[in-house]
């Protein structure tokens, strides 16, 4: 059992609170474990804390929060051999659903201290606006998906959670305009107006954009959406929700180890806004250890 544990917690995540985080620390200590809790205050704190504490060589770092907090922790420990476990406290907890991590405190912590750590591959993305590459574990959304995430109201998200993303998506469908983009996937060019580049299969909860995607393999599975009309955007959204999108003739679905995007579009990774393309995405093989 892992005895030295750092709990990096985001108290502003949708389902999080200081009380829940304190309860989590108490559960760990009642198991006889040495648990130290660190609270984030702003975006970027979780990554900086994870990087700093990884140098102390703890047995485990637990990321307590939503997918954005987990993404930051993974970026902080990437390339080290410090295992990371999840305590899902966010709006949708997509990675927890992907890895079948219990979403109650006791169940998640029992999984954290008893399940094995496995090597997983992450996506890596570089853009002109970034000073260094960023890693993502779930997906990169390009075009409408990225714009909708950028425009999510923080105040509405605090109150309504996932509904804030749906509302932003609806508003953007009504007004969105996108130039044609080029997606070069291992040398194969596909032109379209948006894409979801998946490293994991789940999206937005229990929806599956790329059923074959997995953190354990070294590939992306990319859906490129080639229609630009509003009725196309609505059809794609309904297709993802019903699992029918891969049957559409104007949706290209490809497996690759690299994706190069030419043209300007908004990008989100793991549910947080990143910036704009052009961009280069590649797979970082076995770059982190996840407990699940």
mmCIF file of C-alpha atoms in Angstrom:
data_model
loop_
_atom_site.group_PDB
_atom_site.id
_atom_site.type_symbol
_atom_site.label_atom_id
_atom_site.label_comp_id
_atom_site.label_asym_id
_atom_site.label_seq_id
_atom_site.Cartn_x
_atom_site.Cartn_y
_atom_site.Cartn_z
ATOM 1 C CA UNK A 1 0.000 0.000 0.000
ATOM 2 C CA UNK A 2 1.240 3.505 -0.842
ATOM 3 C CA UNK A 3 2.088 5.321 2.397
ATOM 4 C CA UNK A 4 3.346 8.788 1.355
ATOM 5 C CA UNK A 5 0.557 10.637 -0.453
ATOM 6 C CA UNK A 6 0.154 14.193 -1.756
ATOM 7 C CA UNK A 7 -3.457 15.278 -2.310
ATOM 8 C CA UNK A 8 -3.618 18.185 -4.775
ATOM 9 C CA UNK A 9 -7.154 19.529 -4.584
ATOM 10 C CA UNK A 10 -9.198 22.148 -6.416
ATOM 11 C CA UNK A 11 -11.846 23.392 -3.944
ATOM 12 C CA UNK A 12 -13.715 25.303 -6.687
ATOM 13 C CA UNK A 13 -14.461 22.224 -8.833
ATOM 14 C CA UNK A 14 -18.208 21.774 -9.339
ATOM 15 C CA UNK A 15 -18.722 19.012 -6.768
ATOM 16 C CA UNK A 16 -15.762 19.911 -4.585
ATOM 17 C CA UNK A 17 -15.662 21.743 -1.305
ATOM 18 C CA UNK A 18 -13.161 22.220 1.461
ATOM 19 C CA UNK A 19 -15.295 19.904 3.609
ATOM 20 C CA UNK A 20 -15.114 17.078 1.054
ATOM 21 C CA UNK A 21 -11.375 17.519 0.611
ATOM 22 C CA UNK A 22 -10.819 17.474 4.355
ATOM 23 C CA UNK A 23 -12.930 14.306 4.544
ATOM 24 C CA UNK A 24 -10.745 12.713 1.862
ATOM 25 C CA UNK A 25 -7.590 13.522 3.842
ATOM 26 C CA UNK A 26 -9.172 12.055 6.970
ATOM 27 C CA UNK A 27 -10.110 8.847 5.132
ATOM 28 C CA UNK A 28 -6.489 8.437 4.027
ATOM 29 C CA UNK A 29 -5.107 9.103 7.505
ATOM 30 C CA UNK A 30 -7.572 6.635 9.020
ATOM 31 C CA UNK A 31 -5.996 4.042 6.742
ATOM 32 C CA UNK A 32 -2.670 4.783 8.421
ATOM 33 C CA UNK A 33 -1.313 6.775 5.473
ATOM 34 C CA UNK A 34 0.781 9.925 5.539
ATOM 35 C CA UNK A 35 -1.390 12.318 3.512
ATOM 36 C CA UNK A 36 -0.533 15.957 2.857
ATOM 37 C CA UNK A 37 -3.178 18.232 1.307
ATOM 38 C CA UNK A 38 -2.432 21.161 -1.026
ATOM 39 C CA UNK A 39 -5.248 23.453 -2.198
ATOM 40 C CA UNK A 40 -5.129 25.258 -5.541
ATOM 41 C CA UNK A 41 -6.190 28.883 -5.809
ATOM 42 C CA UNK A 42 -5.990 29.605 -9.521
ATOM 43 C CA UNK A 43 -5.438 28.003 -12.894
ATOM 44 C CA UNK A 44 -1.948 26.543 -13.211
ATOM 45 C CA UNK A 45 -1.489 25.879 -9.493
ATOM 46 C CA UNK A 46 -2.144 22.136 -9.770
ATOM 47 C CA UNK A 47 0.564 21.734 -12.403
ATOM 48 C CA UNK A 48 3.114 23.731 -10.441
ATOM 49 C CA UNK A 49 2.325 21.873 -7.220
ATOM 50 C CA UNK A 50 2.551 18.480 -8.936
ATOM 51 C CA UNK A 51 5.923 19.347 -10.459
ATOM 52 C CA UNK A 52 7.284 20.575 -7.150
ATOM 53 C CA UNK A 53 6.022 17.679 -5.056
ATOM 54 C CA UNK A 54 7.148 15.099 -7.617
ATOM 55 C CA UNK A 55 10.700 16.123 -6.747
ATOM 56 C CA UNK A 56 10.051 14.879 -3.197
ATOM 57 C CA UNK A 57 9.373 11.385 -4.569
ATOM 58 C CA UNK A 58 6.040 10.616 -2.851
ATOM 59 C CA UNK A 59 4.508 7.182 -3.298
ATOM 60 C CA UNK A 60 1.430 8.737 -4.905
ATOM 61 C CA UNK A 61 -0.109 12.030 -5.998
ATOM 62 C CA UNK A 62 -3.910 12.193 -5.944
ATOM 63 C CA UNK A 63 -5.552 14.774 -8.223
ATOM 64 C CA UNK A 64 -8.790 15.876 -6.547
ATOM 65 C CA UNK A 65 -11.010 17.927 -8.820
ATOM 66 C CA UNK A 66 -12.347 17.875 -12.364
ATOM 67 C CA UNK A 67 -10.744 16.899 -15.649
ATOM 68 C CA UNK A 68 -8.976 20.270 -15.860
ATOM 69 C CA UNK A 69 -7.282 19.763 -12.492
ATOM 70 C CA UNK A 70 -6.281 16.235 -13.473
ATOM 71 C CA UNK A 71 -4.858 17.538 -16.756
ATOM 72 C CA UNK A 72 -2.695 20.033 -14.869
ATOM 73 C CA UNK A 73 -1.386 17.381 -12.469
ATOM 74 C CA UNK A 74 -0.517 15.072 -15.364
ATOM 75 C CA UNK A 75 1.358 17.909 -17.076
ATOM 76 C CA UNK A 76 3.252 18.478 -13.834
ATOM 77 C CA UNK A 77 4.419 14.870 -13.438
ATOM 78 C CA UNK A 78 4.797 13.881 -17.120
ATOM 79 C CA UNK A 79 8.091 12.123 -17.719
ATOM 80 C CA UNK A 80 8.515 11.121 -14.074
ATOM 81 C CA UNK A 81 7.625 7.762 -12.551
ATOM 82 C CA UNK A 82 5.398 9.202 -9.788
ATOM 83 C CA UNK A 83 1.969 7.524 -10.027
ATOM 84 C CA UNK A 84 -1.183 9.654 -10.167
ATOM 85 C CA UNK A 85 -4.617 8.625 -8.915
ATOM 86 C CA UNK A 86 -7.965 10.380 -9.249
ATOM 87 C CA UNK A 87 -10.483 11.723 -6.771
ATOM 88 C CA UNK A 88 -13.254 12.915 -9.130
ATOM 89 C CA UNK A 89 -14.860 16.120 -7.865
ATOM 90 C CA UNK A 90 -15.582 17.948 -11.117
ATOM 91 C CA UNK A 91 -18.477 18.713 -13.420
ATOM 92 C CA UNK A 92 -18.400 15.630 -15.661
ATOM 93 C CA UNK A 93 -15.395 13.531 -14.485
ATOM 94 C CA UNK A 94 -14.845 12.084 -17.955
ATOM 95 C CA UNK A 95 -11.482 10.488 -17.178
ATOM 96 C CA UNK A 96 -12.902 8.784 -14.085
ATOM 97 C CA UNK A 97 -15.675 7.321 -16.234
ATOM 98 C CA UNK A 98 -13.125 6.242 -18.840
ATOM 99 C CA UNK A 99 -11.052 4.418 -16.224
ATOM 100 C CA UNK A 100 -14.022 3.199 -14.166
ATOM 101 C CA UNK A 101 -12.945 5.048 -11.056
ATOM 102 C CA UNK A 102 -15.721 5.241 -8.416
ATOM 103 C CA UNK A 103 -17.057 8.784 -8.040
ATOM 104 C CA UNK A 104 -17.693 8.577 -4.289
ATOM 105 C CA UNK A 105 -14.876 9.633 -1.968
ATOM 106 C CA UNK A 106 -14.388 6.315 -0.176
ATOM 107 C CA UNK A 107 -14.522 4.237 -3.369
ATOM 108 C CA UNK A 108 -12.141 6.501 -5.287
ATOM 109 C CA UNK A 109 -9.598 6.557 -2.451
ATOM 110 C CA UNK A 110 -9.747 2.787 -2.009
ATOM 111 C CA UNK A 111 -8.990 2.461 -5.728
ATOM 112 C CA UNK A 112 -6.176 5.008 -5.393
ATOM 113 C CA UNK A 113 -4.321 3.102 -2.685
ATOM 114 C CA UNK A 114 -5.012 -0.467 -3.827
ATOM 115 C CA UNK A 115 -5.067 -0.568 -7.640
ATOM 116 C CA UNK A 116 -1.917 -0.873 -9.759
ATOM 117 C CA UNK A 117 -0.204 2.021 -11.536
ATOM 118 C CA UNK A 118 -0.097 1.569 -15.301
ATOM 119 C CA UNK A 119 1.880 3.303 -18.002
ATOM 120 C CA UNK A 120 -0.376 5.389 -20.234
ATOM 121 C CA UNK A 121 0.192 7.446 -23.369
ATOM 122 C CA UNK A 122 -0.980 11.043 -23.607
ATOM 123 C CA UNK A 123 -1.574 13.390 -26.468
ATOM 124 C CA UNK A 124 0.920 16.213 -26.915
ATOM 125 C CA UNK A 125 0.059 19.485 -28.625
ATOM 126 C CA UNK A 126 2.198 22.386 -29.833
ATOM 127 C CA UNK A 127 0.959 25.712 -31.196
ATOM 128 C CA UNK A 128 2.612 29.028 -32.002
ATOM 129 C CA UNK A 129 0.892 30.559 -28.971
ATOM 130 C CA UNK A 130 2.393 28.095 -26.480
ATOM 131 C CA UNK A 131 5.841 28.422 -24.966
ATOM 132 C CA UNK A 132 6.033 24.633 -24.484
ATOM 133 C CA UNK A 133 4.045 21.555 -25.441
ATOM 134 C CA UNK A 134 0.940 20.591 -23.473
ATOM 135 C CA UNK A 135 -0.277 17.091 -22.733
ATOM 136 C CA UNK A 136 -3.864 15.900 -22.761
ATOM 137 C CA UNK A 137 -5.392 12.573 -21.783
ATOM 138 C CA UNK A 138 -8.922 12.734 -23.204
ATOM 139 C CA UNK A 139 -9.279 14.765 -26.380
ATOM 140 C CA UNK A 140 -8.541 17.921 -28.316
ATOM 141 C CA UNK A 141 -11.607 19.633 -29.768
ATOM 142 C CA UNK A 142 -10.991 21.849 -32.803
ATOM 143 C CA UNK A 143 -13.414 24.410 -34.232
ATOM 144 C CA UNK A 144 -16.915 24.695 -32.770
ATOM 145 C CA UNK A 145 -15.975 22.441 -29.857
ATOM 146 C CA UNK A 146 -13.063 24.694 -28.913
ATOM 147 C CA UNK A 147 -15.099 27.877 -29.345
ATOM 148 C CA UNK A 148 -17.937 26.545 -27.178
ATOM 149 C CA UNK A 149 -15.503 25.728 -24.365
ATOM 150 C CA UNK A 150 -13.874 29.154 -24.657
ATOM 151 C CA UNK A 151 -17.250 30.872 -24.313
ATOM 152 C CA UNK A 152 -18.505 28.903 -21.293
ATOM 153 C CA UNK A 153 -19.657 31.304 -18.593
ATOM 154 C CA UNK A 154 -17.745 30.689 -15.359
ATOM 155 C CA UNK A 155 -20.644 31.915 -13.250
ATOM 156 C CA UNK A 156 -23.160 29.698 -15.078
ATOM 157 C CA UNK A 157 -20.803 26.720 -14.792
ATOM 158 C CA UNK A 158 -20.589 27.129 -11.011
ATOM 159 C CA UNK A 159 -24.373 26.948 -10.768
ATOM 160 C CA UNK A 160 -25.356 24.502 -13.499
ATOM 161 C CA UNK A 161 -22.236 22.433 -14.232
ATOM 162 C CA UNK A 162 -22.471 20.540 -17.522
ATOM 163 C CA UNK A 163 -25.459 22.640 -18.640
ATOM 164 C CA UNK A 164 -23.105 25.605 -19.089
ATOM 165 C CA UNK A 165 -21.277 23.731 -21.881
ATOM 166 C CA UNK A 166 -24.565 22.771 -23.550
ATOM 167 C CA UNK A 167 -25.794 26.366 -23.422
ATOM 168 C CA UNK A 168 -22.543 27.660 -24.900
ATOM 169 C CA UNK A 169 -22.728 25.040 -27.654
ATOM 170 C CA UNK A 170 -26.273 26.028 -28.595
ATOM 171 C CA UNK A 171 -25.377 29.716 -28.715
ATOM 172 C CA UNK A 172 -22.364 29.017 -30.914
ATOM 173 C CA UNK A 173 -24.260 26.794 -33.343
ATOM 174 C CA UNK A 174 -26.561 29.742 -34.022
ATOM 175 C CA UNK A 175 -23.734 32.138 -34.850
ATOM 176 C CA UNK A 176 -20.620 30.105 -35.644
ATOM 177 C CA UNK A 177 -18.589 30.544 -38.815
ATOM 178 C CA UNK A 178 -15.366 28.629 -39.511
ATOM 179 C CA UNK A 179 -12.868 28.667 -42.367
ATOM 180 C CA UNK A 180 -11.931 25.345 -43.927
ATOM 181 C CA UNK A 181 -9.088 23.552 -42.148
ATOM 182 C CA UNK A 182 -6.552 20.984 -43.299
ATOM 183 C CA UNK A 183 -5.917 17.947 -41.092
ATOM 184 C CA UNK A 184 -2.853 15.904 -42.027
ATOM 185 C CA UNK A 185 -3.020 12.522 -40.296
ATOM 186 C CA UNK A 186 0.175 10.502 -40.815
ATOM 187 C CA UNK A 187 0.403 11.914 -44.342
ATOM 188 C CA UNK A 188 -3.294 11.632 -45.247
ATOM 189 C CA UNK A 189 -4.991 15.007 -45.731
ATOM 190 C CA UNK A 190 -8.626 15.498 -44.771
ATOM 191 C CA UNK A 191 -10.261 18.893 -45.155
ATOM 192 C CA UNK A 192 -13.077 19.946 -42.873
ATOM 193 C CA UNK A 193 -14.431 22.534 -40.470
ATOM 194 C CA UNK A 194 -13.834 20.893 -37.117
ATOM 195 C CA UNK A 195 -12.512 17.787 -35.427
ATOM 196 C CA UNK A 196 -12.319 15.850 -32.192
ATOM 197 C CA UNK A 197 -8.931 14.184 -31.795
ATOM 198 C CA UNK A 198 -9.303 11.444 -29.207
ATOM 199 C CA UNK A 199 -6.781 9.790 -26.930
ATOM 200 C CA UNK A 200 -9.583 8.238 -24.873
ATOM 201 C CA UNK A 201 -12.979 6.988 -25.970
ATOM 202 C CA UNK A 202 -15.360 9.021 -23.801
ATOM 203 C CA UNK A 203 -16.465 12.602 -24.348
ATOM 204 C CA UNK A 204 -18.650 14.890 -22.238
ATOM 205 C CA UNK A 205 -19.558 12.103 -19.839
ATOM 206 C CA UNK A 206 -20.639 8.751 -21.214
ATOM 207 C CA UNK A 207 -20.695 9.676 -24.933
ATOM 208 C CA UNK A 208 -18.171 7.794 -27.089
ATOM 209 C CA UNK A 209 -16.681 9.796 -29.950
ATOM 210 C CA UNK A 210 -13.945 7.244 -30.706
ATOM 211 C CA UNK A 211 -14.864 3.775 -29.380
ATOM 212 C CA UNK A 212 -11.417 2.358 -30.156
ATOM 213 C CA UNK A 213 -9.347 5.080 -28.475
ATOM 214 C CA UNK A 214 -7.427 4.121 -25.338
ATOM 215 C CA UNK A 215 -4.863 5.619 -23.012
ATOM 216 C CA UNK A 216 -2.962 2.349 -23.216
ATOM 217 C CA UNK A 217 -2.219 2.529 -26.946
ATOM 218 C CA UNK A 218 -0.078 4.971 -28.910
ATOM 219 C CA UNK A 219 -2.619 6.316 -31.406
ATOM 220 C CA UNK A 220 -5.169 9.042 -31.920
ATOM 221 C CA UNK A 221 -8.607 8.318 -33.328
ATOM 222 C CA UNK A 222 -9.836 11.449 -35.049
ATOM 223 C CA UNK A 223 -13.286 12.485 -36.260
ATOM 224 C CA UNK A 224 -13.105 15.241 -38.877
ATOM 225 C CA UNK A 225 -16.420 16.994 -39.551
ATOM 226 C CA UNK A 226 -16.615 18.132 -43.156
ATOM 227 C CA UNK A 227 -19.932 19.998 -43.164
ATOM 228 C CA UNK A 228 -20.185 23.675 -42.275
ATOM 229 C CA UNK A 229 -23.918 24.479 -42.328
ATOM 230 C CA UNK A 230 -25.840 24.911 -39.087
ATOM 231 C CA UNK A 231 -27.953 21.861 -39.796
ATOM 232 C CA UNK A 232 -24.711 19.888 -40.159
ATOM 233 C CA UNK A 233 -23.504 21.091 -36.759
ATOM 234 C CA UNK A 234 -26.793 20.095 -35.135
ATOM 235 C CA UNK A 235 -26.663 16.700 -36.858
ATOM 236 C CA UNK A 236 -23.106 16.096 -35.627
ATOM 237 C CA UNK A 237 -24.063 16.965 -32.049
ATOM 238 C CA UNK A 238 -27.058 14.633 -32.153
ATOM 239 C CA UNK A 239 -24.915 11.977 -33.824
ATOM 240 C CA UNK A 240 -22.374 12.036 -30.992
ATOM 241 C CA UNK A 241 -25.134 11.857 -28.389
ATOM 242 C CA UNK A 242 -26.777 8.869 -30.108
ATOM 243 C CA UNK A 243 -23.578 7.140 -31.203
ATOM 244 C CA UNK A 244 -24.453 7.432 -34.918
ATOM 245 C CA UNK A 245 -21.854 10.024 -35.986
ATOM 246 C CA UNK A 246 -19.410 7.472 -37.407
ATOM 247 C CA UNK A 247 -22.060 6.390 -39.926
ATOM 248 C CA UNK A 248 -22.242 9.831 -41.524
ATOM 249 C CA UNK A 249 -20.632 10.151 -44.950
ATOM 250 C CA UNK A 250 -19.327 13.621 -44.150
ATOM 251 C CA UNK A 251 -17.507 12.468 -40.995
ATOM 252 C CA UNK A 252 -14.012 11.071 -41.616
ATOM 253 C CA UNK A 253 -12.684 8.711 -38.934
ATOM 254 C CA UNK A 254 -8.963 7.916 -38.968
ATOM 255 C CA UNK A 255 -6.319 6.340 -36.757
ATOM 256 C CA UNK A 256 -2.914 8.053 -36.630
ATOM 257 C CA UNK A 257 0.062 8.829 -34.430
ATOM 258 C CA UNK A 258 0.269 12.473 -35.521
ATOM 259 C CA UNK A 259 -2.179 15.183 -36.574
ATOM 260 C CA UNK A 260 -1.089 18.481 -38.154
ATOM 261 C CA UNK A 261 -3.718 21.227 -38.356
ATOM 262 C CA UNK A 262 -3.404 24.082 -40.855
ATOM 263 C CA UNK A 263 -5.754 27.045 -40.650
ATOM 264 C CA UNK A 264 -7.072 29.029 -37.703
ATOM 265 C CA UNK A 265 -9.572 27.539 -35.271
ATOM 266 C CA UNK A 266 -10.192 27.461 -31.530
ATOM 267 C CA UNK A 267 -8.873 24.431 -29.603
ATOM 268 C CA UNK A 268 -9.806 22.943 -26.239
ATOM 269 C CA UNK A 269 -8.039 20.071 -24.486
ATOM 270 C CA UNK A 270 -9.627 17.970 -21.748
ATOM 271 C CA UNK A 271 -12.454 20.485 -21.404
ATOM 272 C CA UNK A 272 -10.313 23.615 -20.981
ATOM 273 C CA UNK A 273 -9.622 26.246 -23.624
ATOM 274 C CA UNK A 274 -6.067 26.106 -25.026
ATOM 275 C CA UNK A 275 -5.771 28.631 -27.849
ATOM 276 C CA UNK A 276 -5.826 28.547 -31.635
ATOM 277 C CA UNK A 277 -4.392 26.485 -34.473
ATOM 278 C CA UNK A 278 -2.252 25.884 -36.505
ATOM 279 C CA UNK A 279 -1.086 23.036 -34.293
ATOM 280 C CA UNK A 280 0.858 19.789 -34.278
ATOM 281 C CA UNK A 281 -0.385 16.875 -32.169
ATOM 282 C CA UNK A 282 1.610 13.735 -31.455
ATOM 283 C CA UNK A 283 1.421 10.823 -29.028
ATOM 284 C CA UNK A 284 3.732 10.730 -26.011
ATOM 285 C CA UNK A 285 4.070 7.005 -25.319
ATOM 286 C CA UNK A 286 3.996 5.793 -21.685
ATOM 287 C CA UNK A 287 4.610 9.321 -20.448
ATOM 288 C CA UNK A 288 2.789 8.997 -17.098
ATOM 289 C CA UNK A 289 1.661 6.351 -14.597
ATOM 290 C CA UNK A 290 -2.043 6.311 -13.761
ATOM 291 C CA UNK A 291 -3.673 4.263 -11.020
ATOM 292 C CA UNK A 292 -6.862 2.517 -12.157
#
